[in-house]
PDB file of C-alpha atoms in Angstrom:
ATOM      1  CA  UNK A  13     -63.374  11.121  19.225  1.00 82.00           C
ATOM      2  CA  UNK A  14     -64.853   7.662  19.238  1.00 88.00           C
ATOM      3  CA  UNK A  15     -67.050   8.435  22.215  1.00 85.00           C
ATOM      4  CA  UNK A  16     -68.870  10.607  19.860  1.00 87.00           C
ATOM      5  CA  UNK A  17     -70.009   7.893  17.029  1.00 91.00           C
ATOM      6  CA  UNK A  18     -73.584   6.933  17.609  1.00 92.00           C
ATOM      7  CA  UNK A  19     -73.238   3.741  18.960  1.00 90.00           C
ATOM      8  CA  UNK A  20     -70.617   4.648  21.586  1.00 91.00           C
ATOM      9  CA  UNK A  21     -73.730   8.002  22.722  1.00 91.00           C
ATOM     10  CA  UNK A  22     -76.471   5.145  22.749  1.00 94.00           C
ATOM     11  CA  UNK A  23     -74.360   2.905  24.663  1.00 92.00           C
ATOM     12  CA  UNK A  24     -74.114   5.760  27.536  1.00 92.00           C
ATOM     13  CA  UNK A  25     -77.690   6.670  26.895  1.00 93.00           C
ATOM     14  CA  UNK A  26     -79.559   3.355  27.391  1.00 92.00           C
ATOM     15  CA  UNK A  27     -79.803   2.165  30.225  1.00 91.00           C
ATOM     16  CA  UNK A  28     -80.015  -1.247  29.351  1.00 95.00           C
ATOM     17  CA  UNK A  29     -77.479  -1.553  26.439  1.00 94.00           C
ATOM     18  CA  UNK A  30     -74.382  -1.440  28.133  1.00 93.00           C
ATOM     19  CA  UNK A  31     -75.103  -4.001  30.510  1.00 94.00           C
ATOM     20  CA  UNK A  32     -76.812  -6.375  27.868  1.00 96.00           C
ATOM     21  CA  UNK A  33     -73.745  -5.654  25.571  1.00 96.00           C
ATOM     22  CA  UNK A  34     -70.977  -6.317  28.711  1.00 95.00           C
ATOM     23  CA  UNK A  35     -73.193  -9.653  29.036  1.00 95.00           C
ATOM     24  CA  UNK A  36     -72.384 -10.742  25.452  1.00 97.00           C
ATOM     25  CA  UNK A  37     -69.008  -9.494  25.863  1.00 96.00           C
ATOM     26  CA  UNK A  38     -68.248 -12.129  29.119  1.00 95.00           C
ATOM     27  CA  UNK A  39     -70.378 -14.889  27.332  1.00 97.00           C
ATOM     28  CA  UNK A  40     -67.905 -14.956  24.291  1.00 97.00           C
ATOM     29  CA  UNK A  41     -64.464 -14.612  26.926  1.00 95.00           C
ATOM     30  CA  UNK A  42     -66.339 -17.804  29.167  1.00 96.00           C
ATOM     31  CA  UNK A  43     -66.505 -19.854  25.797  1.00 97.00           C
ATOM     32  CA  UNK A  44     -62.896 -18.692  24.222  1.00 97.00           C
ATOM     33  CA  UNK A  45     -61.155 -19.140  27.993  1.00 97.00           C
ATOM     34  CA  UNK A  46     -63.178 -22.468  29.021  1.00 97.00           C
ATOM     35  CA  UNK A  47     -62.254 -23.803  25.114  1.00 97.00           C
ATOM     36  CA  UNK A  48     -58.871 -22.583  25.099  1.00 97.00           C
ATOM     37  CA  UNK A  49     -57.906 -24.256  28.779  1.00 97.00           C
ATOM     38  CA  UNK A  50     -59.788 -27.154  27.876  1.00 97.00           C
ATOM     39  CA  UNK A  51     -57.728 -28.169  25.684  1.00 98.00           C
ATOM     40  CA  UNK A  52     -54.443 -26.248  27.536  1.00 98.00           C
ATOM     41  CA  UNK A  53     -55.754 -28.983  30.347  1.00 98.00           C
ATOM     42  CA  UNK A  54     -55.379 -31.876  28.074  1.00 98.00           C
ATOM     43  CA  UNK A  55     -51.697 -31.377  26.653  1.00 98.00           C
ATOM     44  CA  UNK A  56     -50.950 -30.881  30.063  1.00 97.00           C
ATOM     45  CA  UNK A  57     -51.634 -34.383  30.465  1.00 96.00           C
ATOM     46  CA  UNK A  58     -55.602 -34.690  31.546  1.00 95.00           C
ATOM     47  CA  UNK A  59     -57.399 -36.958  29.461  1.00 93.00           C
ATOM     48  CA  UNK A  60     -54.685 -39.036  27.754  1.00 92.00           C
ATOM     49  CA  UNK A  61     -56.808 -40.967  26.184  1.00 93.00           C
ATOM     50  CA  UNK A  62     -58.821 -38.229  24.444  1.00 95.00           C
ATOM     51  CA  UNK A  63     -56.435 -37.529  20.965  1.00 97.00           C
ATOM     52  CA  UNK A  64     -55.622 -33.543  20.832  1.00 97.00           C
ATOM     53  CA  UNK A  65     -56.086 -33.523  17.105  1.00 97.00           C
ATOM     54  CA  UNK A  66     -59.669 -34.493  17.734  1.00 97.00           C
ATOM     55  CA  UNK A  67     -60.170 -31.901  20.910  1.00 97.00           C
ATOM     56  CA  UNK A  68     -58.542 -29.324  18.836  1.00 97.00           C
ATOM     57  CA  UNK A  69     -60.955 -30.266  15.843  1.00 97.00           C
ATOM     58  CA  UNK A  70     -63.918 -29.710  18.388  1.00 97.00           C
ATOM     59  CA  UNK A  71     -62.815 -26.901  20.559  1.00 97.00           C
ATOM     60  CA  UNK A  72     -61.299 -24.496  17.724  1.00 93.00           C
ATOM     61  CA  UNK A  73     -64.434 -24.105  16.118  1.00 95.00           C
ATOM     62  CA  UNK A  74     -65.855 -22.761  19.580  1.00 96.00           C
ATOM     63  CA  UNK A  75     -62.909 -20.451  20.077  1.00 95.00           C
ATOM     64  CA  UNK A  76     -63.028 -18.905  16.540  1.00 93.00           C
ATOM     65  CA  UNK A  77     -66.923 -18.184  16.851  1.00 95.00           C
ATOM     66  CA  UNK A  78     -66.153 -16.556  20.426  1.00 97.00           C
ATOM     67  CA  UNK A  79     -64.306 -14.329  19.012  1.00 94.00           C
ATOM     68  CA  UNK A  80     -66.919 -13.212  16.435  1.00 95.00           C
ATOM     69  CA  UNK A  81     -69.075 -12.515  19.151  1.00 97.00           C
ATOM     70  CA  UNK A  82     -65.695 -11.026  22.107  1.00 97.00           C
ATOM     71  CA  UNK A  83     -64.357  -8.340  19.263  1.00 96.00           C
ATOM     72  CA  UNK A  84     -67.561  -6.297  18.462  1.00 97.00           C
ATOM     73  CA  UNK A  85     -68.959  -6.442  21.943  1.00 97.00           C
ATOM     74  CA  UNK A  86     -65.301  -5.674  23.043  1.00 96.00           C
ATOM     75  CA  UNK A  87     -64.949  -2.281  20.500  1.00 95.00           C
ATOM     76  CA  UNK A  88     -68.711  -1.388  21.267  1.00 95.00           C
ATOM     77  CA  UNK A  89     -67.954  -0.933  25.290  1.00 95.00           C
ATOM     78  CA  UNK A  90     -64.286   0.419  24.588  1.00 95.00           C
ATOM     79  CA  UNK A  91     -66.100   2.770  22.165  1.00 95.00           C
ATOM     80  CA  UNK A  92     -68.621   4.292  24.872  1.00 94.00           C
ATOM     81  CA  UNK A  93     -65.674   5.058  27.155  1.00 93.00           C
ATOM     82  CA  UNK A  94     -62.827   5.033  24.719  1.00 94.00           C
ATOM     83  CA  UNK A  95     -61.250   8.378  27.044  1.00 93.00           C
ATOM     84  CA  UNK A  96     -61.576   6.049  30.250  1.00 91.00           C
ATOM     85  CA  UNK A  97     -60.056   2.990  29.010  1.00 94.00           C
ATOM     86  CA  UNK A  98     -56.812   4.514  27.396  1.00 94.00           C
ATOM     87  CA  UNK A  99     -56.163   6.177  30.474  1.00 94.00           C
ATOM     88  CA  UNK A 100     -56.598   2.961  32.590  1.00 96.00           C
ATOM     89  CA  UNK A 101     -53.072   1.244  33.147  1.00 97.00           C
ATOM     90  CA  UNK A 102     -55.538  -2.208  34.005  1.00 97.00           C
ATOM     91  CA  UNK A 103     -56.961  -2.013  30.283  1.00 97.00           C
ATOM     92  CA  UNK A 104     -53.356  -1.457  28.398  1.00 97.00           C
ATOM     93  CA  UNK A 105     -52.500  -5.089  30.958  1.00 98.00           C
ATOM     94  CA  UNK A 106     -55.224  -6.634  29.238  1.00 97.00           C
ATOM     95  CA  UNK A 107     -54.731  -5.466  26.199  1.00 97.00           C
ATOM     96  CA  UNK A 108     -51.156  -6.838  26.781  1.00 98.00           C
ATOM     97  CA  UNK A 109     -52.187 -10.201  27.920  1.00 98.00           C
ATOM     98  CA  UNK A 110     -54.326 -11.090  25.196  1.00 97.00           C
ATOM     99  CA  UNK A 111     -51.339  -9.457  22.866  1.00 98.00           C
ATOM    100  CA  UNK A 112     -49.322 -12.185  24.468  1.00 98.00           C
ATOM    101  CA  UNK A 113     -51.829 -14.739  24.233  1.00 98.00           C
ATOM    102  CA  UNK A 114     -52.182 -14.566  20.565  1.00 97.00           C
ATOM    103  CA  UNK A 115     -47.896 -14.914  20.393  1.00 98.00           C
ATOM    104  CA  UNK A 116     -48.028 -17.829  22.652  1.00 98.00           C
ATOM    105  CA  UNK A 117     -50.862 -19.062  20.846  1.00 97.00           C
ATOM    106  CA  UNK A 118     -48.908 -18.497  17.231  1.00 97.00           C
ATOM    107  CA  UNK A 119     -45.952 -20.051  18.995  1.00 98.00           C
ATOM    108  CA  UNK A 120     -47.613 -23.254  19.677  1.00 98.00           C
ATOM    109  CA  UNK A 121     -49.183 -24.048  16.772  1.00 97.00           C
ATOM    110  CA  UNK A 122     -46.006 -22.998  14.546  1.00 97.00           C
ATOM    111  CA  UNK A 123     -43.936 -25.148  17.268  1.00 97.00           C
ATOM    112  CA  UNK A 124     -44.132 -28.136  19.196  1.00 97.00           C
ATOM    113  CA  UNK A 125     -48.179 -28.665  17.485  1.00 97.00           C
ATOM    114  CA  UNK A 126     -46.056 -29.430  14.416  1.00 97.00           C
ATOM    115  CA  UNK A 127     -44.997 -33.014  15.946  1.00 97.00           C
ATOM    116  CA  UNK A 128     -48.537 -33.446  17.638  1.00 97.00           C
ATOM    117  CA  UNK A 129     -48.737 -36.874  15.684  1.00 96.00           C
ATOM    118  CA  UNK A 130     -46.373 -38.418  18.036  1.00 96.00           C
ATOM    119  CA  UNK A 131     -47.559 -37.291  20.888  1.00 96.00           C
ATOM    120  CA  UNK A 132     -51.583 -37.276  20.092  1.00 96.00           C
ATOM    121  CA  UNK A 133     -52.826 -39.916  22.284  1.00 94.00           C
ATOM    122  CA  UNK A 134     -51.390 -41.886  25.651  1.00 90.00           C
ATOM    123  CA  UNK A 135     -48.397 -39.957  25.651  1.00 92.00           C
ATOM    124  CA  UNK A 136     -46.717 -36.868  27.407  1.00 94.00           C
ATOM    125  CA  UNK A 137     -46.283 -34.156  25.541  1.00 97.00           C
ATOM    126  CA  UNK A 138     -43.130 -32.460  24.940  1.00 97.00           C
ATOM    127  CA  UNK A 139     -41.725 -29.829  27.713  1.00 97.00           C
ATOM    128  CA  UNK A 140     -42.062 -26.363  24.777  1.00 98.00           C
ATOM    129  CA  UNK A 141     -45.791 -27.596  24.182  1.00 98.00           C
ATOM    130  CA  UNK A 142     -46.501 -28.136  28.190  1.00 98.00           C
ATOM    131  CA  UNK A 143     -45.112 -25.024  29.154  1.00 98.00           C
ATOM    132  CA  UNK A 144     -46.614 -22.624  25.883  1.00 98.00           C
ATOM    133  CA  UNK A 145     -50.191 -24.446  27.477  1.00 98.00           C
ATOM    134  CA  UNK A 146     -49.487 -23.986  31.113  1.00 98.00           C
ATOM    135  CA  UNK A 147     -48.425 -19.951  30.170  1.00 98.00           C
ATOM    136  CA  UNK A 148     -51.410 -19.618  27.962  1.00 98.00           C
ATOM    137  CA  UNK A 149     -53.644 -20.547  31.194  1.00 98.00           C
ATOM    138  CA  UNK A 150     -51.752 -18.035  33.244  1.00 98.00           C
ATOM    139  CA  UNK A 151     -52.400 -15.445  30.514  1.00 98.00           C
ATOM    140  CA  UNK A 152     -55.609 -16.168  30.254  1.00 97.00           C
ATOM    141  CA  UNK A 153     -56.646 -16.159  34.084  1.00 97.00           C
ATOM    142  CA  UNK A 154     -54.789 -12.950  33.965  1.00 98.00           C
ATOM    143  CA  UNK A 155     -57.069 -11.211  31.110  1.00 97.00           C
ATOM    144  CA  UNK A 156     -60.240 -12.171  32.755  1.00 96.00           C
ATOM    145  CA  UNK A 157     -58.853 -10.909  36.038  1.00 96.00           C
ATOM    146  CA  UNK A 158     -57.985  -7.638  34.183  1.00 96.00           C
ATOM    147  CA  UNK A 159     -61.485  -7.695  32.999  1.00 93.00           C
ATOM    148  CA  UNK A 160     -62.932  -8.002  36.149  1.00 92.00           C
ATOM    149  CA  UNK A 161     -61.008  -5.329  37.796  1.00 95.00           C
ATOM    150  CA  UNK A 162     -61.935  -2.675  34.948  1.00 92.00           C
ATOM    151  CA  UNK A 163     -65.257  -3.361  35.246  1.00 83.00           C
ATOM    152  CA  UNK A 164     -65.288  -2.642  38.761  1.00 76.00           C
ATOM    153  CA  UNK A 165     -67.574   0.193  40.446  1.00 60.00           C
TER     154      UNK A 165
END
């Protein structure tokens, strides 16, 4: 049924638009992923000197506006093959993934971030906050990988 909104017919018929669209779309995911293990990178332990409050204050911003640009892009292309993608187990792993991203995400912030202060600059952080980080890279290799493979010929 959502193949058949305007959008999702213009998207098929232009030969241009889906490409230029999918562009965006990867754009936005390079900018989220290369904020988000940035600073996954640096509570790992990279960069001690560098204070996370102050790489979280600059990266968020960058994440939060990726995803203004990641979620339309994201329901225009599921839109023009919205019968493809529900059938396609790769998409409902993606789907999953980023699902478990947010969590993890959720987790971390509502967990060991809570005691960042004591662990913001020269020190290690704690073992829940190194291994949410090191997870949320693994998810999100795993969503861009799950990209990839959908948008194979």
């Amino acid at each position: 049924m959502i193949e058949t909104f305007a959008v999702a017919q213009a998207m098929r018929d232009h030969q241009w638009l889906y490409p230029a669209v999918a562009i965006a779309h990867i754009v936005g995911f390079s900018v989220l992923v290369g904020s988000v293990v940035m600073f996954d990178l640096r509570v790992l332990g990279l960069s001690k000197a560098i204070p996370v409050r102050a790489l979280a204050r600059l990266l968020l911003p960058w994440s939060v506006g990726s995803l203004a640009l990641i979620v339309p892009t994201g329901l225009v292309l599921f839109a023009a093959h919205a019968d493809h993608f529900l059938d396609d187990r790769v998409f409902a792993t993606k789907m999953g993934l980023i699902l478990a991203a947010g969590i993890n995400a959720a987790m971390f912030l509502t967990g060991p971030y809570q005691t960042v202060k004591a662990w913001d600059t020269g020190m290690k952080a704690p073992v829940l906050a190194r291994l949410s980080v090191a997870l949320s890279i693994v998810l999100w290799i795993g969503v861009v990988s799950c990209g990839r493979i959908i948008a194979r010929p």
